[in-house]
Coordinates of C-alpha atoms in Angstrom, one line a residue:
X286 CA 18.7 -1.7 -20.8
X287 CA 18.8 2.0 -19.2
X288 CA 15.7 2.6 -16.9
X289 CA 13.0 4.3 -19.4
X290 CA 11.6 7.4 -16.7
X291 CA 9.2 9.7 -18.3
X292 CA 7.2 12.0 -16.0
X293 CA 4.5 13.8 -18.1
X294 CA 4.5 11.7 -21.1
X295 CA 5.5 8.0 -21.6
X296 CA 9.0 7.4 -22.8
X297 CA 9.7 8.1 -25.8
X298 CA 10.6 4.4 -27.2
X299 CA 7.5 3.6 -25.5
X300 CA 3.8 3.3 -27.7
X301 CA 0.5 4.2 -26.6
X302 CA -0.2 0.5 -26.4
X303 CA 2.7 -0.3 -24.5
X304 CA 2.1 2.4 -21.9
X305 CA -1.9 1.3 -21.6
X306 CA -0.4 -2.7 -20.8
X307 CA 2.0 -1.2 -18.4
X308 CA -0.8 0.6 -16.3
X309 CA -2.8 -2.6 -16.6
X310 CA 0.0 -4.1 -14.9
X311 CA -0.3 -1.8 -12.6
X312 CA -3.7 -2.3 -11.9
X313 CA -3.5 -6.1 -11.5
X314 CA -0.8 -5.9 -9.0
X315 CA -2.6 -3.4 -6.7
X316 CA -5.7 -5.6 -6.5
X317 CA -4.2 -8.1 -4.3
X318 CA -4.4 -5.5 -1.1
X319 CA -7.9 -4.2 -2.4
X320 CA -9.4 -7.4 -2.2
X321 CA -7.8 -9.2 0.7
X322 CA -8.9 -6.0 2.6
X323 CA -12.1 -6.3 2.4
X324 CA -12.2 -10.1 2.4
X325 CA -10.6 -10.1 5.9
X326 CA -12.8 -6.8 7.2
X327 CA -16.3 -7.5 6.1
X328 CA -16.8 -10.9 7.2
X329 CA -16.1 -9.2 10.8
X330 CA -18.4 -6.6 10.7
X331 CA -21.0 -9.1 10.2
X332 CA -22.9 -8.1 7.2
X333 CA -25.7 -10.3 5.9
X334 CA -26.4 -10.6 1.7
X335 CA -30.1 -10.1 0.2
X336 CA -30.9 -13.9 0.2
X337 CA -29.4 -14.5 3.9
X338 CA -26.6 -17.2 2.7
X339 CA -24.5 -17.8 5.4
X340 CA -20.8 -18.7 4.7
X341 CA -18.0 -19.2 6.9
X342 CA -14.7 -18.6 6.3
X343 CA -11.4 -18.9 8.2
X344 CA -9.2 -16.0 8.3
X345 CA -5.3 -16.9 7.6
X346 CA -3.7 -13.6 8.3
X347 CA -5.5 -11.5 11.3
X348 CA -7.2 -14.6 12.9
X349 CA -10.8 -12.9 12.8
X350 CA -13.2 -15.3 13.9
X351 CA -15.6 -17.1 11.5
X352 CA -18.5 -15.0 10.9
X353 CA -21.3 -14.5 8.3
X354 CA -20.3 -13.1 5.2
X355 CA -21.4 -11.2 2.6
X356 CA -20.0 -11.2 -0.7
X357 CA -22.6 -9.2 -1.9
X358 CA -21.4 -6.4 0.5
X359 CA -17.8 -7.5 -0.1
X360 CA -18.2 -6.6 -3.5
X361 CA -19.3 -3.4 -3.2
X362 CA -16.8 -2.2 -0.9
X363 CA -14.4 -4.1 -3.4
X364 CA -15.2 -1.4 -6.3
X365 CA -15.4 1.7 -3.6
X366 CA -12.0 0.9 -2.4
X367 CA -10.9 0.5 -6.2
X368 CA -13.0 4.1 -7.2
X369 CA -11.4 6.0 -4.3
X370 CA -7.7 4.7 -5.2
X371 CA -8.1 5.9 -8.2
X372 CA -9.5 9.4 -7.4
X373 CA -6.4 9.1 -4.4
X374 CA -3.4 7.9 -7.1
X375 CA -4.8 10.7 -9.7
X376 CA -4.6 13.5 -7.2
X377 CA -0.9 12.2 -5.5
X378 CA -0.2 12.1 -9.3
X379 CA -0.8 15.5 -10.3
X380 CA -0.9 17.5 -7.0
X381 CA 1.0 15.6 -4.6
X382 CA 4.6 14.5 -4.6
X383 CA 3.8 13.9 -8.3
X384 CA 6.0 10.9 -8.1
X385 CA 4.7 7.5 -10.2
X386 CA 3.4 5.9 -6.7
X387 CA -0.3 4.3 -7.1
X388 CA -2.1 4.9 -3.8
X389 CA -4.5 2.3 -2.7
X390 CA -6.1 0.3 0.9
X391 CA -3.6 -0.3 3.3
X392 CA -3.6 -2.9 5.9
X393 CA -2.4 -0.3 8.7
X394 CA -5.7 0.2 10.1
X395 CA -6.5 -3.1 10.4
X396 CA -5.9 -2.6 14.4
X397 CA -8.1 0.3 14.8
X398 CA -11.3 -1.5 12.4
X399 CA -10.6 -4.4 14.3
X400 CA -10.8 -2.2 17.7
X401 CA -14.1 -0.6 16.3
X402 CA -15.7 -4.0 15.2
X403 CA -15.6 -5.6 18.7
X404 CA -17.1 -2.0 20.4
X405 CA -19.3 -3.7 22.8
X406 CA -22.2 -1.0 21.1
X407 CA -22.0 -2.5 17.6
X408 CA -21.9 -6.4 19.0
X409 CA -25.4 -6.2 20.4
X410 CA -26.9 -4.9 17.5
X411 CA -28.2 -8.7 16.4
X412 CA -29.0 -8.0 12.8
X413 CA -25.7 -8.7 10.7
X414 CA -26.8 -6.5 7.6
X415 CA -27.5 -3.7 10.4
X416 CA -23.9 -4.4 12.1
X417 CA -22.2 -4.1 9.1
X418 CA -23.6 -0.7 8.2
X419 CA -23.3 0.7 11.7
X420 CA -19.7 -0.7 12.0
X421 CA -19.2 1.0 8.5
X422 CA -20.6 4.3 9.3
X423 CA -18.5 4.4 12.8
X424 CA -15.0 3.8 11.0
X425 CA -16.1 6.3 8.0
X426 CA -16.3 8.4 11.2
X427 CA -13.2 7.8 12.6
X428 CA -11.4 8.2 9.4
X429 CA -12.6 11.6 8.6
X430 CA -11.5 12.8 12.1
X431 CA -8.3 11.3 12.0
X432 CA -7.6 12.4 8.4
X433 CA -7.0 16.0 10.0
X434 CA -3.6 14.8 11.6
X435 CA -1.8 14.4 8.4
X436 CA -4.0 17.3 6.1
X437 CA -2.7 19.4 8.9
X438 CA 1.3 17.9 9.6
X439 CA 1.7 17.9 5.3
X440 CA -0.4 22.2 4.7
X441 CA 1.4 23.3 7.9
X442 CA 4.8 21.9 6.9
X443 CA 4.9 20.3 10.1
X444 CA 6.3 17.0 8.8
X445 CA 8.7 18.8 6.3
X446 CA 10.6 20.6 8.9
X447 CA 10.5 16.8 10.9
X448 CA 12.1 15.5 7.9
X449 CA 15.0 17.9 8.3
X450 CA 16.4 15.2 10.6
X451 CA 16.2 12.3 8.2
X452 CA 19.8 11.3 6.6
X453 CA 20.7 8.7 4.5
X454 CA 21.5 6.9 7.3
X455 CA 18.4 7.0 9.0
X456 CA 16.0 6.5 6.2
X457 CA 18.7 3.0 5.0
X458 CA 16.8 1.3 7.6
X459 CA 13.1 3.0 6.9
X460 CA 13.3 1.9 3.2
X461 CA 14.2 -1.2 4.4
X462 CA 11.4 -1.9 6.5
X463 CA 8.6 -0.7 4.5
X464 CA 9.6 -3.7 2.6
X465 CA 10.9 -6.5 4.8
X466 CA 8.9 -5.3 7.3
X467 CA 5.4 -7.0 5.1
X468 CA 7.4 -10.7 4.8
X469 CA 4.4 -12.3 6.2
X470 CA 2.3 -11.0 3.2
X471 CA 4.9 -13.1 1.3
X472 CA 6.4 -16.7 1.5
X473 CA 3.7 -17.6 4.5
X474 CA 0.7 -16.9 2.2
X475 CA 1.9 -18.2 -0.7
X476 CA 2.7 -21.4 1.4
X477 CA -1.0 -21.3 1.4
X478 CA -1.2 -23.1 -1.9
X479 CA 2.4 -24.1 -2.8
X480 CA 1.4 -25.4 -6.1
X481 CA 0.5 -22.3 -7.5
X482 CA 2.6 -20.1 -5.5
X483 CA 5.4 -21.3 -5.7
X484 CA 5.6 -21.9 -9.5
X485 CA 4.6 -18.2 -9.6
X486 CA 7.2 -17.3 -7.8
X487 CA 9.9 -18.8 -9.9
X488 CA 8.0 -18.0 -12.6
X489 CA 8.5 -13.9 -11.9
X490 CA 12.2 -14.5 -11.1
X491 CA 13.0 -16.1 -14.4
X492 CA 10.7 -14.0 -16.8
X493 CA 12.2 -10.5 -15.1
X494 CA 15.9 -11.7 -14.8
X495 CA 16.6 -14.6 -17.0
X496 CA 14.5 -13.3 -19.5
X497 CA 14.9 -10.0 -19.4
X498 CA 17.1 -10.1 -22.6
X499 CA 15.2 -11.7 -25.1
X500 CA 13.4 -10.0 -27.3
X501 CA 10.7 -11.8 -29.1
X502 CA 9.7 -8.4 -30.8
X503 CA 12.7 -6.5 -31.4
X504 CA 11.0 -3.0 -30.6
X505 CA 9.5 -4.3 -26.9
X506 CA 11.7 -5.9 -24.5
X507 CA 7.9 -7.9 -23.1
X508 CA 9.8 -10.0 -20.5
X509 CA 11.6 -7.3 -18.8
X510 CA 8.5 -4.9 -19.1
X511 CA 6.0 -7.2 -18.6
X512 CA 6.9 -9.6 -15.8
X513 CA 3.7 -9.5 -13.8
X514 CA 0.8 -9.2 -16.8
X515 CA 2.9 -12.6 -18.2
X516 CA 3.2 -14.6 -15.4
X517 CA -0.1 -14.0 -13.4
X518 CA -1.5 -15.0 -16.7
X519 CA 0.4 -18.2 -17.0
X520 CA -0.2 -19.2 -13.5
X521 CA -4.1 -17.9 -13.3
X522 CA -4.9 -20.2 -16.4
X523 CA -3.1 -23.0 -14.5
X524 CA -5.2 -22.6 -11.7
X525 CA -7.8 -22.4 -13.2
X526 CA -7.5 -26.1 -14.4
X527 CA -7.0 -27.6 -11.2
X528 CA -10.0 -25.9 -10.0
X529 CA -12.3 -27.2 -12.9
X530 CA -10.2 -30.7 -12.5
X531 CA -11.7 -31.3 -9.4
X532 CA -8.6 -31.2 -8.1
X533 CA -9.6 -29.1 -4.3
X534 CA -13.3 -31.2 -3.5
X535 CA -11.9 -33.0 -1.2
X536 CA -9.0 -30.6 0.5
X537 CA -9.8 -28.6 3.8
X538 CA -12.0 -25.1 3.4
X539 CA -8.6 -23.0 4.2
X540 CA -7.0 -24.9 1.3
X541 CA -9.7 -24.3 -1.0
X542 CA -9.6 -20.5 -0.2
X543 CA -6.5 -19.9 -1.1
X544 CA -6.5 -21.9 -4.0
X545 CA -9.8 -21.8 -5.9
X546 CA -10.4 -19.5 -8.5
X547 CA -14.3 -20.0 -7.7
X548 CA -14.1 -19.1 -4.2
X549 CA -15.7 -16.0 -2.7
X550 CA -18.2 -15.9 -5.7
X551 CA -17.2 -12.4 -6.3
X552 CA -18.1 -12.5 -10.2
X553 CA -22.1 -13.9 -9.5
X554 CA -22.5 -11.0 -6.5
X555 CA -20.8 -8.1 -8.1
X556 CA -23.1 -5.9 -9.8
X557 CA -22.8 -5.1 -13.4
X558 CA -22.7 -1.1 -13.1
X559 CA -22.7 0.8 -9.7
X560 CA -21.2 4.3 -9.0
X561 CA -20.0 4.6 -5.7
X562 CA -20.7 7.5 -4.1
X563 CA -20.4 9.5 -0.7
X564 CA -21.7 8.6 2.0
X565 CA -23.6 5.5 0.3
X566 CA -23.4 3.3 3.9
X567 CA -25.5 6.3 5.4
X568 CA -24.4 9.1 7.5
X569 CA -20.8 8.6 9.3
X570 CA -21.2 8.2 13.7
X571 CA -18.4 9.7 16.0
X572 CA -16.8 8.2 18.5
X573 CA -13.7 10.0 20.8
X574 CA -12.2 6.8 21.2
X575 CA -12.9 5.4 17.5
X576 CA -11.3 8.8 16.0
X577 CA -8.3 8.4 18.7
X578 CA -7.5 4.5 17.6
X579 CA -7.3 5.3 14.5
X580 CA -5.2 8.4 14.1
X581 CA -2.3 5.7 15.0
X582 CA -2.7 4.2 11.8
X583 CA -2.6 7.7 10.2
X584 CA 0.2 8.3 11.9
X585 CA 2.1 4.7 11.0
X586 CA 0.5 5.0 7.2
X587 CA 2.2 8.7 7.4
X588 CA 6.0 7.1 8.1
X589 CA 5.7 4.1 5.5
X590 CA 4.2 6.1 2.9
X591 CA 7.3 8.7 3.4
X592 CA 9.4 5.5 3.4
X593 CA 7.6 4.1 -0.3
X594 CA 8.0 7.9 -1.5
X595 CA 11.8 7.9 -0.8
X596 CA 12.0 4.2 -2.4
X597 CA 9.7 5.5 -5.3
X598 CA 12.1 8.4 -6.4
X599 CA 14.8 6.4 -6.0
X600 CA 13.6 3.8 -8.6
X601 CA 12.8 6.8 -10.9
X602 CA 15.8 7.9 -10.8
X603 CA 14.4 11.5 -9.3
X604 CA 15.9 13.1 -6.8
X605 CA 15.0 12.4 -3.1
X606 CA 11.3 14.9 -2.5
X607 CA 12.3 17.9 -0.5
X608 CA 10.8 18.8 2.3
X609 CA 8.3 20.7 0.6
X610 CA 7.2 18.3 -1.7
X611 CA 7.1 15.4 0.9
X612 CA 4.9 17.9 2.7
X613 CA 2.6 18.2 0.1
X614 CA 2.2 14.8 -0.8
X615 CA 1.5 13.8 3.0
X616 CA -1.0 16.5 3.0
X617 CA -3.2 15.3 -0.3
X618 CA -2.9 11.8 1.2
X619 CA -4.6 13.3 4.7
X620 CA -7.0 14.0 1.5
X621 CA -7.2 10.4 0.3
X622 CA -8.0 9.2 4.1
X623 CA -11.0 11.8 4.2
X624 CA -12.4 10.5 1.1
X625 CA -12.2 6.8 2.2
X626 CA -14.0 8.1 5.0
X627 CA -16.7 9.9 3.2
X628 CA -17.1 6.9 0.8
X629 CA -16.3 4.1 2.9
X630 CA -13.7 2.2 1.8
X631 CA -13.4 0.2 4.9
X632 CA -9.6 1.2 5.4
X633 CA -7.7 4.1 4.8
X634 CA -5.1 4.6 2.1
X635 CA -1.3 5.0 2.1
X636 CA 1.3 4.4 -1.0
X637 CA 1.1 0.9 -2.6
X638 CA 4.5 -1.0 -1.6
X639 CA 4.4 -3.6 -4.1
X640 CA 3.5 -0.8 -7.3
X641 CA 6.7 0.7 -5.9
X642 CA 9.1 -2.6 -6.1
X643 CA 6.9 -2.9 -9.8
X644 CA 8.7 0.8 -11.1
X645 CA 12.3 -1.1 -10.4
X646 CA 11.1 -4.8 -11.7
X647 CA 9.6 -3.6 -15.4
X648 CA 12.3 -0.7 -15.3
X649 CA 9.7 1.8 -15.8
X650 CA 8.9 5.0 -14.0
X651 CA 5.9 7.0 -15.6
X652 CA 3.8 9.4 -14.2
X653 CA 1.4 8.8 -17.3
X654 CA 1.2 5.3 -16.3
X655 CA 0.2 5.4 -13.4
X656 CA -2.4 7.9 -14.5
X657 CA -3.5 5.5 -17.0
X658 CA -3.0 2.9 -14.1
X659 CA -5.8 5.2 -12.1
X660 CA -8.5 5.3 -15.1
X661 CA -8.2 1.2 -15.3
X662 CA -9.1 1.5 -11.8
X663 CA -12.0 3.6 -12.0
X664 CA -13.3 1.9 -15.0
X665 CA -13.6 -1.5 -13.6
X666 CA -14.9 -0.3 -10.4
X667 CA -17.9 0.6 -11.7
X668 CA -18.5 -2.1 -14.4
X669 CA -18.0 -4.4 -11.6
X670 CA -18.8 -7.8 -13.2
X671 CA -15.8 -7.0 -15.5
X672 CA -13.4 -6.4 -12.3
X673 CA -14.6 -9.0 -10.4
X674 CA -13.2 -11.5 -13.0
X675 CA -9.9 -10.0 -12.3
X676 CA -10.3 -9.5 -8.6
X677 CA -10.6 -13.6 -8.2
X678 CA -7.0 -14.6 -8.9
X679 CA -6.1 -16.5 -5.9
X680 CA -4.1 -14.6 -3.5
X681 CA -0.7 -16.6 -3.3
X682 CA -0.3 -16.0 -6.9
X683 CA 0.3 -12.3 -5.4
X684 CA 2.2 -13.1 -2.7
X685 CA 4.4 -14.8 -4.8
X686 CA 5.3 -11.5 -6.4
X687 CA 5.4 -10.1 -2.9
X688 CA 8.3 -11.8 -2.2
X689 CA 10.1 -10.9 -4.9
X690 CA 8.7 -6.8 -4.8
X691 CA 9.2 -6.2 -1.2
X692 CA 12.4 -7.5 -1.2
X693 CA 13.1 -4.8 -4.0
X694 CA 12.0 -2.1 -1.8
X695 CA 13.8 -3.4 1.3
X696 CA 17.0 -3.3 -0.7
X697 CA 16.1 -0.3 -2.0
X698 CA 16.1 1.3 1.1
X699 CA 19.9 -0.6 1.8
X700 CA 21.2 1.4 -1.0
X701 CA 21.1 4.3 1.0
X702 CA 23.7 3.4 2.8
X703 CA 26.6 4.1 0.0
X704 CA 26.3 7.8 0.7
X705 CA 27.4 6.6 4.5
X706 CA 30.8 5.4 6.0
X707 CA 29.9 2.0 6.6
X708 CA 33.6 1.6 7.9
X709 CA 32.4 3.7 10.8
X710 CA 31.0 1.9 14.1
X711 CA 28.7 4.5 14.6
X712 CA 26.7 4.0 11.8
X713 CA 26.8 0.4 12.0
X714 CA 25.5 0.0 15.2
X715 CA 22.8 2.5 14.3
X716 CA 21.9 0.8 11.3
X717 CA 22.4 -2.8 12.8
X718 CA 19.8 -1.9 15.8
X719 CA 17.1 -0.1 14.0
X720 CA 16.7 -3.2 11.5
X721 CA 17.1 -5.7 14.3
X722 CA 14.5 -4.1 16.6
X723 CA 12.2 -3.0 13.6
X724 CA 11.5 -6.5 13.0
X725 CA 11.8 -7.8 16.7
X726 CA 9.5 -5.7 18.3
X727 CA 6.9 -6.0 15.6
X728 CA 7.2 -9.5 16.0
X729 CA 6.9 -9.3 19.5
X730 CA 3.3 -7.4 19.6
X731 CA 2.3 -9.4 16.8
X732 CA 2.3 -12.5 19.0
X733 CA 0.4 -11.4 21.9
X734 CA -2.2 -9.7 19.0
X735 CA -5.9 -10.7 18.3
X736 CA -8.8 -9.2 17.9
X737 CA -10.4 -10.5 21.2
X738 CA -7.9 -9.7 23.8
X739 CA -6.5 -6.4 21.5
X740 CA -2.7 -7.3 22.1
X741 CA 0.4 -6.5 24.6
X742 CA -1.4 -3.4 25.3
X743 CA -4.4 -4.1 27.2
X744 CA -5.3 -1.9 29.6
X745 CA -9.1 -0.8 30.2
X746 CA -9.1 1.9 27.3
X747 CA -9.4 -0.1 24.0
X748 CA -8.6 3.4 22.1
X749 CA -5.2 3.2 24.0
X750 CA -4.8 -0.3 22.9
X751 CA -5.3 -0.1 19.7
X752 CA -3.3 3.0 19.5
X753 CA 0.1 1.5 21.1
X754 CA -0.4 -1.7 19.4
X755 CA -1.1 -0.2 15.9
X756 CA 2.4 1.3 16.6
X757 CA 4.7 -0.9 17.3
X758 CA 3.3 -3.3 15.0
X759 CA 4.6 -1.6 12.3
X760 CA 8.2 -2.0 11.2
X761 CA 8.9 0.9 9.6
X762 CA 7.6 3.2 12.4
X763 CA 9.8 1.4 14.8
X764 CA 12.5 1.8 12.5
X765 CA 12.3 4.9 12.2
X766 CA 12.0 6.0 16.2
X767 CA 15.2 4.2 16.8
X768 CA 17.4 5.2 13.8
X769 CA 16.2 9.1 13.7
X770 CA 16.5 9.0 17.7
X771 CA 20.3 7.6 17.4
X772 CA 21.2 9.1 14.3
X773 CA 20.3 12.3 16.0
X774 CA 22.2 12.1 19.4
X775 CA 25.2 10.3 19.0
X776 CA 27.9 12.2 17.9
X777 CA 26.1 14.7 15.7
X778 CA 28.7 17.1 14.6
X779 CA 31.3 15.0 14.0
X780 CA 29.2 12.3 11.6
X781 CA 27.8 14.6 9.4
X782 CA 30.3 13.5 6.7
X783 CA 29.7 9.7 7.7
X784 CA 26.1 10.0 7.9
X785 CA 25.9 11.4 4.1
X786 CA 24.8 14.7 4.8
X787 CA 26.8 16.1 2.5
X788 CA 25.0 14.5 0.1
X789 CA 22.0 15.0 1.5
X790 CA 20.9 17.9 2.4
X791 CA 20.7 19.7 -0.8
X792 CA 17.9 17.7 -1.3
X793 CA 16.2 19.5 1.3
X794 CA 14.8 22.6 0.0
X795 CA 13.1 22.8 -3.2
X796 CA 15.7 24.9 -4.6
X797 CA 18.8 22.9 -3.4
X798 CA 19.0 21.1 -7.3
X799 CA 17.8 22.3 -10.3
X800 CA 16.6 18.4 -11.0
X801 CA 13.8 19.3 -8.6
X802 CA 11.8 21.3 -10.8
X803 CA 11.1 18.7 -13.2
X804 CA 10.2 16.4 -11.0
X805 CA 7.8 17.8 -8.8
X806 CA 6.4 21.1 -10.1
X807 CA 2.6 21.5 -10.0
X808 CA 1.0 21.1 -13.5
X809 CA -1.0 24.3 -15.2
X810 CA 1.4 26.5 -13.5
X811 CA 0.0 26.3 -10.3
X812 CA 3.4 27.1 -8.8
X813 CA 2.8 30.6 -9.5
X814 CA 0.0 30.6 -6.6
X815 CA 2.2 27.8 -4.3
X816 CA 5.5 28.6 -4.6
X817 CA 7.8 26.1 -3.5
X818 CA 10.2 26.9 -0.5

């Protein structure tokens, strides 16, 4: 079946009620990263709930150590992260790059909140409830400062003209990493609870591909639309009977974690109806050093969101975003980060990678969708006991999908690569080494990382630290400092044809192709005030 794209109203074959479940689907996908967030942040920054439960938990990804936990606390910054996606996915969505991307928490910054959380400042306050606000209000800080780095690189065009040196050859391997790059969000957490991950996981891969064909109702193909709603429903009801069988009371606390739909008691602490508003943790604090660490995750969050955008028109079958556009969108997102900062999200935002691999997977790439996709957001963030029901699917049923959406995105980034001459050893070398070493070094850093001892790095300023580490711990920044660095010195002028520029760079300026304007003009004929260059 052809892919059904529609970017100011659903497709036309598509119903109203079709187009509301596929921005539900939407919704449930992105809440894997908005609740593992939190669940790996808060504990850290040592809140304390109202009655002064203590709970412990053991952290299977970043390896915090145990500390008190608030779920109360949790919660709440749970439905603010959800609110201020869906403010951040609306305004990408209309004023950005406009493309049918959800924007949402991104575990970038984990570094820099983790370099913050151990400030030797904000570990003697010996209050936890106090900690956790004061650690709050000092990364809402450093968010709003280092939101100015990409407001300024997207208004100024800074990054634009910077992307004049992308190719299809350099941005094959960028793609590529902004998915393969997150694999240890995938088979290793679903390994977590194998028997509901990985029935999940086959689950997705026969619904979306065996599936895909059969049409139970002949106007809606529901398994090649619907993969995820079907099968996190399956597999969440599953799991929900081996929790009420008994079948985790006697298996380790990391076990039970992972598998329990109980766990976290996220339903009992989440309020019925709370609006999140600015500055809601108290006034922001500044810190030099806090505002410098975590610029590096603007910075990283900058190249992989560029990366998801380039995946993201590709699976909408729009053209690549010129410069302009990618400028813009980089810009409203420098927005986004201001906003978590104002409202404290805890972390700061960047394009959702598995809502990406989701537009290729159901076939579908709506802009209304995804607006729809923003309202479900903002809807169950404030009627929180309602999102909290969805919010406790155990997290390897979404890793399970993981695996199979990054590795969407990852190839979608490889299919760059037929605009290149692969028969040329330049380019294979190129494209050979920026893979290899944007997974290598990554993997490098992240084995001398932790929280205490703050990684390879360690010198005397933690800023520095947390800055270098936050770096080249991310795949796709890697990636994208050796391919654009190679691609751009090594026999320039005669590889332009091998490289794909002739494809290429009439997708630079606004005007290069006509396709352009109905992809990303501004709505209510605000190109009349910013024209596009």
């Amino acid at each position: 079946m052809p892919l059904c794209v529609s970017y100011s109203n659903p497709c036309q074959d598509m119903m109203f009620f079709e187009t509301t479940l596929l921005a539900f689907q939407n919704y449930i996908l992105m809440l894997g990263t908005s609740v593992m967030i939190p669940s790996l942040l808060v504990p850290a920054m040592g809140g304390s709930d109202d009655n002064g439960t203590m709970l412990v938990t053991l952290n299977q990804v970043y390896q915090f150590p145990s500390s008190i936990i608030s779920e109360r606390d949790k919660a709440l910054v749970i439905q603010t992260l959800l609110f201020v996606a869906a403010i951040n996915t609306l305004l990408q969505a209309l004023f950005g790059t406009r493309l049918p991307a959800i924007v949402g928490g991104s575990y970038t910054y984990v570094i820099p909140i983790a370099y913050i959380i151990n400030d030797s400042s904000l570990q003697r306050i010996t209050n936890q409830h106090e900690r956790f606000i004061q650690t709050m209000r000092a990364t809402q800080g450093a968010l709003i400062v280092a939101s100015s780095i990409q407001i300024i690189l997207g208004y100024s065009q800074v990054w634009g003209l910077f992307s004049r040196f992308f190719s299809p050859l350099g941005m094959a391997p960028v793609v590529a990493l902004v998915g393969l790059g997150l694999f240890q969000r995938g088979f290793p957490l679903l390994g977590n609870c194998v028997e509901i991950g990985l029935p999940m996981l086959l689950l997705v891969i026969g619904v979306s591909q065996y599936l895909k064909h059969v049409r139970p109702l002949r106007e809606i193909p529901i398994f090649e639309r619907f993969p995820v709603l079907i099968c996190v429903a399956i597999v969440w009801i599953y799991s929900i009977i081996l929790t009420a069988s008994g079948a985790y009371h006697d298996k380790p606390i990391a076990t039970q974690l992972s598998c329990r739909t109980d766990r976290a008691n996220l339903i009992s602490t989440a309020p019925w109806f709370k609006f999140p508003y600015p500055l809601q943790w108290g006034p922001p604090t500044f810190s030099a050093g806090h505002s410098f660490a975590m610029m590096s995750a603007v910075l990283v969050s900058m190249v992989e969101s560029t990366g998801a955008y380039k995946a993201a028109s590709r699976l909408a079958i729009a053209t690549p975003p010129p410069a302009y556009v990618l400028s813009r969108g980089i810009g409203w997102q420098g927005i986004g980060i201001m906003l978590d900062g104002l409202f404290g999200t805890v972390t700061g935002s960047t394009v959702s990678v598995e809502n990406v691999g989701l537009l290729g997977l159901s076939r579908v790439g709506s802009r209304r969708v995804v607006q729809i996709s923003a309202a479900f957001m903002m809807f169950f963030s404030i009627l929180g006991k309602f999102g909290a029901v969805f919010a406790s699917i155990p997290f390897p049923i979404f890793a399970a999908l993981y695996c199979v959406l990054f590795g969407l995105v990852g190839s979608v980034g490889l299919s760059f690569l037929q605009f290149t001459n692969m028969n040329c050893m330049r380019n294979l070398i190129i494209t050979g080494l920026s893979l290899f070493l944007g997974i290598s070094i990554p993997q490098f850093f992240n084995e001398y990382w932790n929280p205490s001892h703050q990684g390879l790095v360690h010198t005397n300023a933690g800023w520095f630290n947390a800055f270098m580490n936050t770096v080249f711990l991310s795949p796709a920044t890697v990636g994208l400092m050796v391919a654009v660095f190679l691609d751009n010195t090594i026999e320039v002028e005669k590889s332009k044809k091998d490289r794909g520029m002739a494809w290429w760079v009439k997708f630079r300026t606004f005007r290069g192709d006509n396709r352009n304007e109905e992809f990303y003009t501004l709505p209510f004929n605000l190109n009349r005030f910013f024209p596009p260059t």
